[in-house]
mmCIF file with all atom_site columns, C-alpha atoms in Angstrom:
data_model
loop_
_atom_site.group_PDB
_atom_site.id
_atom_site.type_symbol
_atom_site.label_atom_id
_atom_site.label_alt_id
_atom_site.label_comp_id
_atom_site.label_asym_id
_atom_site.label_entity_id
_atom_site.label_seq_id
_atom_site.pdbx_PDB_ins_code
_atom_site.Cartn_x
_atom_site.Cartn_y
_atom_site.Cartn_z
_atom_site.occupancy
_atom_site.B_iso_or_equiv
_atom_site.pdbx_formal_charge
_atom_site.auth_seq_id
_atom_site.auth_comp_id
_atom_site.auth_asym_id
_atom_site.auth_atom_id
_atom_site.pdbx_PDB_model_num
ATOM 1   C CA . MET A 1 1   ? 49.984 36.868  134.612 1.00 52.00 ? 1   MET A CA 1
ATOM 2   C CA . SER A 1 2   ? 52.717 34.944  132.835 1.00 56.00 ? 2   SER A CA 1
ATOM 3   C CA . SER A 1 3   ? 56.300 36.034  132.491 1.00 53.00 ? 3   SER A CA 1
ATOM 4   C CA . LEU A 1 4   ? 55.776 36.587  128.744 1.00 50.00 ? 4   LEU A CA 1
ATOM 5   C CA . ASP A 1 5   ? 52.988 39.090  129.483 1.00 57.00 ? 5   ASP A CA 1
ATOM 6   C CA . VAL A 1 6   ? 55.243 40.932  131.906 1.00 50.00 ? 6   VAL A CA 1
ATOM 7   C CA . LEU A 1 7   ? 58.111 40.978  129.394 1.00 50.00 ? 7   LEU A CA 1
ATOM 8   C CA . GLY A 1 8   ? 55.778 42.200  126.647 1.00 57.00 ? 8   GLY A CA 1
ATOM 9   C CA . SER A 1 9   ? 54.452 45.056  128.757 1.00 60.00 ? 9   SER A CA 1
ATOM 10  C CA . MET A 1 10  ? 57.985 45.899  129.916 1.00 58.00 ? 10  MET A CA 1
ATOM 11  C CA . SER A 1 11  ? 59.251 46.059  126.325 1.00 62.00 ? 11  SER A CA 1
ATOM 12  C CA . ARG A 1 12  ? 56.367 48.376  125.386 1.00 63.00 ? 12  ARG A CA 1
ATOM 13  C CA . LEU A 1 13  ? 57.201 50.547  128.374 1.00 62.00 ? 13  LEU A CA 1
ATOM 14  C CA . ILE A 1 14  ? 60.881 50.664  127.419 1.00 65.00 ? 14  ILE A CA 1
ATOM 15  C CA . MET A 1 15  ? 59.973 51.607  123.824 1.00 61.00 ? 15  MET A CA 1
ATOM 16  C CA . PHE A 1 16  ? 57.700 54.357  125.108 1.00 61.00 ? 16  PHE A CA 1
ATOM 17  C CA . VAL A 1 17  ? 60.355 55.719  127.487 1.00 58.00 ? 17  VAL A CA 1
ATOM 18  C CA . ARG A 1 18  ? 62.952 55.755  124.689 1.00 61.00 ? 18  ARG A CA 1
ATOM 19  C CA . TYR A 1 19  ? 60.528 57.533  122.378 1.00 60.00 ? 19  TYR A CA 1
ATOM 20  C CA . MET A 1 20  ? 59.619 60.138  124.987 1.00 56.00 ? 20  MET A CA 1
ATOM 21  C CA . TYR A 1 21  ? 63.259 60.701  125.918 1.00 56.00 ? 21  TYR A CA 1
ATOM 22  C CA . ASN A 1 22  ? 64.253 61.219  122.283 1.00 56.00 ? 22  ASN A CA 1
ATOM 23  C CA . GLY A 1 23  ? 61.259 63.445  121.610 1.00 51.00 ? 23  GLY A CA 1
ATOM 24  C CA . LEU A 1 24  ? 61.750 65.505  124.770 1.00 46.00 ? 24  LEU A CA 1
ATOM 25  C CA . ALA A 1 25  ? 65.497 65.794  124.336 1.00 43.00 ? 25  ALA A CA 1
ATOM 26  C CA . SER A 1 26  ? 64.909 67.629  121.078 1.00 43.00 ? 26  SER A CA 1
ATOM 27  C CA . GLY A 1 27  ? 62.137 69.696  122.700 1.00 43.00 ? 27  GLY A CA 1
ATOM 28  C CA . VAL A 1 28  ? 59.524 68.573  120.181 1.00 43.00 ? 28  VAL A CA 1
ATOM 29  C CA . ALA A 1 29  ? 56.546 66.319  120.704 1.00 44.00 ? 29  ALA A CA 1
ATOM 30  C CA . ARG A 1 30  ? 55.760 64.737  117.366 1.00 42.00 ? 30  ARG A CA 1
ATOM 31  C CA . ASN A 1 31  ? 52.189 64.241  116.156 1.00 42.00 ? 31  ASN A CA 1
ATOM 32  C CA . ASN A 1 32  ? 53.123 61.562  113.629 1.00 42.00 ? 32  ASN A CA 1
ATOM 33  C CA . SER A 1 33  ? 54.288 59.094  116.249 1.00 40.00 ? 33  SER A CA 1
ATOM 34  C CA . PRO A 1 34  ? 52.755 55.652  116.678 1.00 39.00 ? 34  PRO A CA 1
ATOM 35  C CA . TRP A 1 35  ? 51.891 56.658  120.249 1.00 37.00 ? 35  TRP A CA 1
ATOM 36  C CA . LEU A 1 36  ? 49.664 59.600  119.391 1.00 35.00 ? 36  LEU A CA 1
ATOM 37  C CA . SER A 1 37  ? 46.776 59.371  116.972 1.00 32.00 ? 37  SER A CA 1
ATOM 38  C CA . SER A 1 38  ? 44.088 61.762  115.809 1.00 32.00 ? 38  SER A CA 1
ATOM 39  C CA . VAL A 1 39  ? 41.744 60.081  118.264 1.00 35.00 ? 39  VAL A CA 1
ATOM 40  C CA . ALA A 1 40  ? 42.370 61.428  121.747 1.00 40.00 ? 40  ALA A CA 1
ATOM 41  C CA . LYS A 1 41  ? 44.342 58.614  123.337 1.00 41.00 ? 41  LYS A CA 1
ATOM 42  C CA . THR A 1 42  ? 47.230 58.434  125.716 1.00 44.00 ? 42  THR A CA 1
ATOM 43  C CA . PRO A 1 43  ? 50.549 57.080  124.402 1.00 44.00 ? 43  PRO A CA 1
ATOM 44  C CA . LEU A 1 44  ? 49.777 53.561  125.610 1.00 42.00 ? 44  LEU A CA 1
ATOM 45  C CA . GLY A 1 45  ? 46.498 53.503  123.688 1.00 44.00 ? 45  GLY A CA 1
ATOM 46  C CA . THR A 1 46  ? 44.032 54.056  126.501 1.00 42.00 ? 46  THR A CA 1
ATOM 47  C CA . PRO A 1 47  ? 41.383 56.669  125.759 1.00 42.00 ? 47  PRO A CA 1
ATOM 48  C CA . LEU A 1 48  ? 41.591 59.992  127.555 1.00 43.00 ? 48  LEU A CA 1
ATOM 49  C CA . ARG A 1 49  ? 38.984 60.880  130.118 1.00 44.00 ? 49  ARG A CA 1
ATOM 50  C CA . VAL A 1 50  ? 37.244 64.170  129.490 1.00 41.00 ? 50  VAL A CA 1
ATOM 51  C CA . ALA A 1 51  ? 36.164 66.498  132.279 1.00 41.00 ? 51  ALA A CA 1
ATOM 52  C CA . ILE A 1 52  ? 33.111 68.604  131.579 1.00 36.00 ? 52  ILE A CA 1
ATOM 53  C CA . ALA A 1 53  ? 33.519 72.091  132.988 1.00 39.00 ? 53  ALA A CA 1
ATOM 54  C CA . GLY A 1 54  ? 30.540 74.180  132.033 1.00 39.00 ? 54  GLY A CA 1
ATOM 55  C CA . LYS A 1 55  ? 30.228 74.215  128.260 1.00 42.00 ? 55  LYS A CA 1
ATOM 56  C CA . LYS A 1 56  ? 33.796 73.201  127.529 1.00 55.00 ? 56  LYS A CA 1
ATOM 57  C CA . ASP A 1 57  ? 35.097 69.690  127.180 1.00 68.00 ? 57  ASP A CA 1
ATOM 58  C CA . LEU A 1 58  ? 38.690 69.779  128.346 1.00 72.00 ? 58  LEU A CA 1
ATOM 59  C CA . VAL A 1 59  ? 41.083 66.895  128.784 1.00 75.00 ? 59  VAL A CA 1
ATOM 60  C CA . HIS A 1 60  ? 41.148 65.668  132.373 1.00 79.00 ? 60  HIS A CA 1
ATOM 61  C CA . LEU A 1 61  ? 44.542 65.943  134.055 1.00 83.00 ? 61  LEU A CA 1
ATOM 62  C CA . GLU A 1 62  ? 45.820 62.861  135.818 1.00 85.00 ? 62  GLU A CA 1
ATOM 63  C CA . GLU A 1 63  ? 48.167 63.768  138.672 1.00 88.00 ? 63  GLU A CA 1
ATOM 64  C CA . ASP A 1 64  ? 50.371 60.723  138.031 1.00 90.00 ? 64  ASP A CA 1
ATOM 65  C CA . GLU A 1 65  ? 50.994 61.984  134.472 1.00 90.00 ? 65  GLU A CA 1
ATOM 66  C CA . LEU A 1 66  ? 52.291 65.336  135.756 1.00 93.00 ? 66  LEU A CA 1
ATOM 67  C CA . LYS A 1 67  ? 55.715 66.251  137.036 1.00 94.00 ? 67  LYS A CA 1
ATOM 68  C CA . GLU A 1 68  ? 55.717 69.382  139.169 1.00 94.00 ? 68  GLU A CA 1
ATOM 69  C CA . GLN A 1 69  ? 58.703 71.497  140.182 1.00 93.00 ? 69  GLN A CA 1
ATOM 70  C CA . PHE A 1 70  ? 59.032 74.721  142.099 1.00 93.00 ? 70  PHE A CA 1
ATOM 71  C CA . VAL A 1 71  ? 61.784 77.002  140.876 1.00 92.00 ? 71  VAL A CA 1
ATOM 72  C CA . ARG A 1 72  ? 62.875 80.505  141.697 1.00 90.00 ? 72  ARG A CA 1
ATOM 73  C CA . GLY A 1 73  ? 60.973 83.271  140.054 1.00 84.00 ? 73  GLY A CA 1
ATOM 74  C CA . SER A 1 74  ? 62.299 86.079  137.931 1.00 82.00 ? 74  SER A CA 1
ATOM 75  C CA . GLY A 1 75  ? 61.208 89.451  136.670 1.00 80.00 ? 75  GLY A CA 1
ATOM 76  C CA . PRO A 1 76  ? 60.107 92.591  138.471 1.00 80.00 ? 76  PRO A CA 1
ATOM 77  C CA . GLY A 1 77  ? 59.620 92.450  142.223 1.00 78.00 ? 77  GLY A CA 1
ATOM 78  C CA . GLY A 1 78  ? 63.184 92.440  143.448 1.00 80.00 ? 78  GLY A CA 1
ATOM 79  C CA . GLN A 1 79  ? 64.343 90.225  146.275 1.00 79.00 ? 79  GLN A CA 1
ATOM 80  C CA . ALA A 1 80  ? 60.830 89.117  147.235 1.00 77.00 ? 80  ALA A CA 1
ATOM 81  C CA . THR A 1 81  ? 60.386 87.566  143.787 1.00 77.00 ? 81  THR A CA 1
ATOM 82  C CA . ASN A 1 82  ? 63.875 86.373  143.031 1.00 79.00 ? 82  ASN A CA 1
ATOM 83  C CA . LYS A 1 83  ? 64.606 84.567  146.319 1.00 83.00 ? 83  LYS A CA 1
ATOM 84  C CA . THR A 1 84  ? 61.406 82.565  146.686 1.00 85.00 ? 84  THR A CA 1
ATOM 85  C CA . SER A 1 85  ? 60.677 79.325  144.858 1.00 89.00 ? 85  SER A CA 1
ATOM 86  C CA . ASN A 1 86  ? 57.083 80.085  143.935 1.00 89.00 ? 86  ASN A CA 1
ATOM 87  C CA . CYS A 1 87  ? 57.338 79.616  140.175 1.00 93.00 ? 87  CYS A CA 1
ATOM 88  C CA . VAL A 1 88  ? 55.597 76.375  139.161 1.00 94.00 ? 88  VAL A CA 1
ATOM 89  C CA . VAL A 1 89  ? 56.950 74.273  136.294 1.00 95.00 ? 89  VAL A CA 1
ATOM 90  C CA . LEU A 1 90  ? 54.443 71.623  135.274 1.00 94.00 ? 90  LEU A CA 1
ATOM 91  C CA . LYS A 1 91  ? 55.306 68.912  132.748 1.00 94.00 ? 91  LYS A CA 1
ATOM 92  C CA . HIS A 1 92  ? 52.824 66.497  131.189 1.00 93.00 ? 92  HIS A CA 1
ATOM 93  C CA . ILE A 1 93  ? 54.924 63.375  130.747 1.00 92.00 ? 93  ILE A CA 1
ATOM 94  C CA . PRO A 1 94  ? 52.967 61.602  127.934 1.00 90.00 ? 94  PRO A CA 1
ATOM 95  C CA . SER A 1 95  ? 52.823 64.629  125.623 1.00 90.00 ? 95  SER A CA 1
ATOM 96  C CA . GLY A 1 96  ? 55.980 66.426  126.752 1.00 92.00 ? 96  GLY A CA 1
ATOM 97  C CA . ILE A 1 97  ? 54.198 69.765  127.165 1.00 93.00 ? 97  ILE A CA 1
ATOM 98  C CA . VAL A 1 98  ? 55.799 72.061  129.753 1.00 94.00 ? 98  VAL A CA 1
ATOM 99  C CA . VAL A 1 99  ? 54.022 74.993  131.428 1.00 94.00 ? 99  VAL A CA 1
ATOM 100 C CA . LYS A 1 100 ? 55.755 77.574  133.593 1.00 94.00 ? 100 LYS A CA 1
ATOM 101 C CA . CYS A 1 101 ? 53.553 79.780  135.761 1.00 93.00 ? 101 CYS A CA 1
ATOM 102 C CA . HIS A 1 102 ? 54.789 82.692  137.876 1.00 91.00 ? 102 HIS A CA 1
ATOM 103 C CA . GLN A 1 103 ? 51.825 85.048  137.779 1.00 90.00 ? 103 GLN A CA 1
ATOM 104 C CA . THR A 1 104 ? 51.503 85.645  141.537 1.00 88.00 ? 104 THR A CA 1
ATOM 105 C CA . ARG A 1 105 ? 53.595 85.327  144.693 1.00 86.00 ? 105 ARG A CA 1
ATOM 106 C CA . SER A 1 106 ? 51.350 82.548  145.980 1.00 89.00 ? 106 SER A CA 1
ATOM 107 C CA . VAL A 1 107 ? 52.459 78.997  145.203 1.00 91.00 ? 107 VAL A CA 1
ATOM 108 C CA . ASP A 1 108 ? 48.914 77.639  145.549 1.00 93.00 ? 108 ASP A CA 1
ATOM 109 C CA . ILE A 1 109 ? 47.470 80.106  143.052 1.00 94.00 ? 109 ILE A CA 1
ATOM 110 C CA . ASN A 1 110 ? 50.366 79.472  140.646 1.00 94.00 ? 110 ASN A CA 1
ATOM 111 C CA . ARG A 1 111 ? 49.777 75.702  140.911 1.00 93.00 ? 111 ARG A CA 1
ATOM 112 C CA . LYS A 1 112 ? 46.090 76.143  140.123 1.00 94.00 ? 112 LYS A CA 1
ATOM 113 C CA . ARG A 1 113 ? 46.763 78.466  137.187 1.00 94.00 ? 113 ARG A CA 1
ATOM 114 C CA . ALA A 1 114 ? 49.497 76.189  135.831 1.00 94.00 ? 114 ALA A CA 1
ATOM 115 C CA . ARG A 1 115 ? 47.030 73.300  135.788 1.00 93.00 ? 115 ARG A CA 1
ATOM 116 C CA . GLU A 1 116 ? 44.417 75.432  134.015 1.00 92.00 ? 116 GLU A CA 1
ATOM 117 C CA . ILE A 1 117 ? 46.970 76.454  131.382 1.00 93.00 ? 117 ILE A CA 1
ATOM 118 C CA . MET A 1 118 ? 48.133 72.841  131.016 1.00 93.00 ? 118 MET A CA 1
ATOM 119 C CA . GLN A 1 119 ? 44.545 71.696  130.547 1.00 91.00 ? 119 GLN A CA 1
ATOM 120 C CA . GLN A 1 120 ? 44.048 74.257  127.776 1.00 90.00 ? 120 GLN A CA 1
ATOM 121 C CA . LYS A 1 121 ? 47.311 73.330  126.064 1.00 91.00 ? 121 LYS A CA 1
ATOM 122 C CA . LEU A 1 122 ? 46.468 69.633  126.195 1.00 90.00 ? 122 LEU A CA 1
ATOM 123 C CA . ASP A 1 123 ? 43.040 70.373  124.757 1.00 88.00 ? 123 ASP A CA 1
ATOM 124 C CA . VAL A 1 124 ? 44.692 72.104  121.803 1.00 89.00 ? 124 VAL A CA 1
ATOM 125 C CA . PHE A 1 125 ? 47.338 69.366  121.526 1.00 89.00 ? 125 PHE A CA 1
ATOM 126 C CA . TYR A 1 126 ? 44.891 66.454  121.400 1.00 87.00 ? 126 TYR A CA 1
ATOM 127 C CA . LYS A 1 127 ? 41.913 68.039  119.611 1.00 86.00 ? 127 LYS A CA 1
ATOM 128 C CA . GLY A 1 128 ? 43.784 70.342  117.217 1.00 86.00 ? 128 GLY A CA 1
ATOM 129 C CA . GLU A 1 129 ? 41.487 72.569  115.149 1.00 85.00 ? 129 GLU A CA 1
ATOM 130 C CA . ARG A 1 130 ? 38.397 71.174  116.913 1.00 85.00 ? 130 ARG A CA 1
ATOM 131 C CA . SER A 1 131 ? 39.550 72.539  120.258 1.00 84.00 ? 131 SER A CA 1
ATOM 132 C CA . ASP A 1 132 ? 37.078 74.830  122.024 1.00 83.00 ? 132 ASP A CA 1
ATOM 133 C CA . ILE A 1 133 ? 39.877 77.249  122.809 1.00 84.00 ? 133 ILE A CA 1
ATOM 134 C CA . LEU A 1 134 ? 40.960 77.641  119.177 1.00 88.00 ? 134 LEU A CA 1
ATOM 135 C CA . VAL A 1 135 ? 37.343 77.907  118.023 1.00 89.00 ? 135 VAL A CA 1
ATOM 136 C CA . ARG A 1 136 ? 36.654 80.711  120.521 1.00 89.00 ? 136 ARG A CA 1
ATOM 137 C CA . LYS A 1 137 ? 39.894 82.463  119.575 1.00 90.00 ? 137 LYS A CA 1
ATOM 138 C CA . LYS A 1 138 ? 38.973 82.368  115.880 1.00 92.00 ? 138 LYS A CA 1
ATOM 139 C CA . GLU A 1 139 ? 35.465 83.660  116.624 1.00 94.00 ? 139 GLU A CA 1
ATOM 140 C CA . ALA A 1 140 ? 36.922 86.547  118.636 1.00 95.00 ? 140 ALA A CA 1
ATOM 141 C CA . GLU A 1 141 ? 39.342 87.343  115.813 1.00 95.00 ? 141 GLU A CA 1
ATOM 142 C CA . VAL A 1 142 ? 36.540 87.400  113.232 1.00 95.00 ? 142 VAL A CA 1
ATOM 143 C CA . LYS A 1 143 ? 34.443 89.595  115.529 1.00 96.00 ? 143 LYS A CA 1
ATOM 144 C CA . LYS A 1 144 ? 37.354 92.005  116.008 1.00 96.00 ? 144 LYS A CA 1
ATOM 145 C CA . GLN A 1 145 ? 37.974 92.213  112.251 1.00 96.00 ? 145 GLN A CA 1
ATOM 146 C CA . ASP A 1 146 ? 34.271 92.840  111.634 1.00 96.00 ? 146 ASP A CA 1
ATOM 147 C CA . LYS A 1 147 ? 34.230 95.631  114.212 1.00 96.00 ? 147 LYS A CA 1
ATOM 148 C CA . ARG A 1 148 ? 37.366 97.172  112.673 1.00 96.00 ? 148 ARG A CA 1
ATOM 149 C CA . ARG A 1 149 ? 35.719 97.033  109.213 1.00 96.00 ? 149 ARG A CA 1
ATOM 150 C CA . ARG A 1 150 ? 32.567 98.778  110.515 1.00 97.00 ? 150 ARG A CA 1
ATOM 151 C CA . VAL A 1 151 ? 34.648 101.481 112.226 1.00 96.00 ? 151 VAL A CA 1
ATOM 152 C CA . ASN A 1 152 ? 36.551 102.127 108.983 1.00 96.00 ? 152 ASN A CA 1
ATOM 153 C CA . GLU A 1 153 ? 33.297 102.313 107.020 1.00 96.00 ? 153 GLU A CA 1
ATOM 154 C CA . ASN A 1 154 ? 31.908 104.871 109.490 1.00 96.00 ? 154 ASN A CA 1
ATOM 155 C CA . LEU A 1 155 ? 35.094 106.930 109.270 1.00 96.00 ? 155 LEU A CA 1
ATOM 156 C CA . GLN A 1 156 ? 34.897 106.863 105.464 1.00 96.00 ? 156 GLN A CA 1
ATOM 157 C CA . ARG A 1 157 ? 31.258 108.024 105.571 1.00 95.00 ? 157 ARG A CA 1
ATOM 158 C CA . LYS A 1 158 ? 32.208 110.889 107.893 1.00 95.00 ? 158 LYS A CA 1
ATOM 159 C CA . ARG A 1 159 ? 35.057 111.959 105.566 1.00 95.00 ? 159 ARG A CA 1
ATOM 160 C CA . LEU A 1 160 ? 32.748 111.894 102.549 1.00 94.00 ? 160 LEU A CA 1
ATOM 161 C CA . PHE A 1 161 ? 30.111 113.882 104.452 1.00 94.00 ? 161 PHE A CA 1
ATOM 162 C CA . LYS A 1 162 ? 32.667 116.536 105.481 1.00 93.00 ? 162 LYS A CA 1
ATOM 163 C CA . GLU A 1 163 ? 34.002 116.771 101.931 1.00 92.00 ? 163 GLU A CA 1
ATOM 164 C CA . ALA A 1 164 ? 30.467 117.140 100.554 1.00 91.00 ? 164 ALA A CA 1
ATOM 165 C CA . LEU A 1 165 ? 29.654 119.766 103.191 1.00 90.00 ? 165 LEU A CA 1
ATOM 166 C CA . LEU A 1 166 ? 32.880 121.641 102.431 1.00 90.00 ? 166 LEU A CA 1
ATOM 167 C CA . ALA A 1 167 ? 32.199 121.494 98.687  1.00 88.00 ? 167 ALA A CA 1
ATOM 168 C CA . GLN A 1 168 ? 28.674 122.742 99.257  1.00 87.00 ? 168 GLN A CA 1
ATOM 169 C CA . THR A 1 169 ? 29.821 125.672 101.419 1.00 86.00 ? 169 THR A CA 1
ATOM 170 C CA . THR A 1 170 ? 32.571 126.655 98.973  1.00 85.00 ? 170 THR A CA 1
ATOM 171 C CA . SER A 1 171 ? 30.140 126.541 96.035  1.00 82.00 ? 171 SER A CA 1
ATOM 172 C CA . ALA A 1 172 ? 27.655 128.635 98.048  1.00 78.00 ? 172 ALA A CA 1
ATOM 173 C CA . ASN A 1 173 ? 30.404 131.176 98.821  1.00 77.00 ? 173 ASN A CA 1
ATOM 174 C CA . ASP A 1 174 ? 31.462 131.311 95.156  1.00 76.00 ? 174 ASP A CA 1
ATOM 175 C CA . SER A 1 175 ? 27.916 132.052 93.976  1.00 72.00 ? 175 SER A CA 1
ATOM 176 C CA . VAL A 1 176 ? 27.470 134.951 96.442  1.00 63.00 ? 176 VAL A CA 1
#
């Protein structure tokens, strides 16, 4: 490897670090950057590996792309929660996505759940509207709206039936 190759790769690395620092300092990861394209690729242009878990195709997490911290928890639970550092903060360095997980008192379970959440967020980040998670969420929303519509139709039918029954009984009472 020549010194020019090393300098070229170093300059690309420096450009990437500057971009990520500027993007992360503002708290926004931009989709219109030269580092991220509509094709699922990492910022340096290498394609992402996909892990197949059952029916879903989720982005595979590389441990060297993650930065993990353990911070003190907060919320209900008193001293047991607030004095232990069992809250997991997981940051995906290439995309800038940060996940904070403090669902249980166990650090191991929080680490596992944080990685699951990160995998889902990265799936949405890289695949956009084609993400399995968003597709399932939309299907559930449509199903819920359809159920709500059917319930309202049944309630309307019951109201009309009661009104017709009441009108029939009042007309029968009037004729007697």
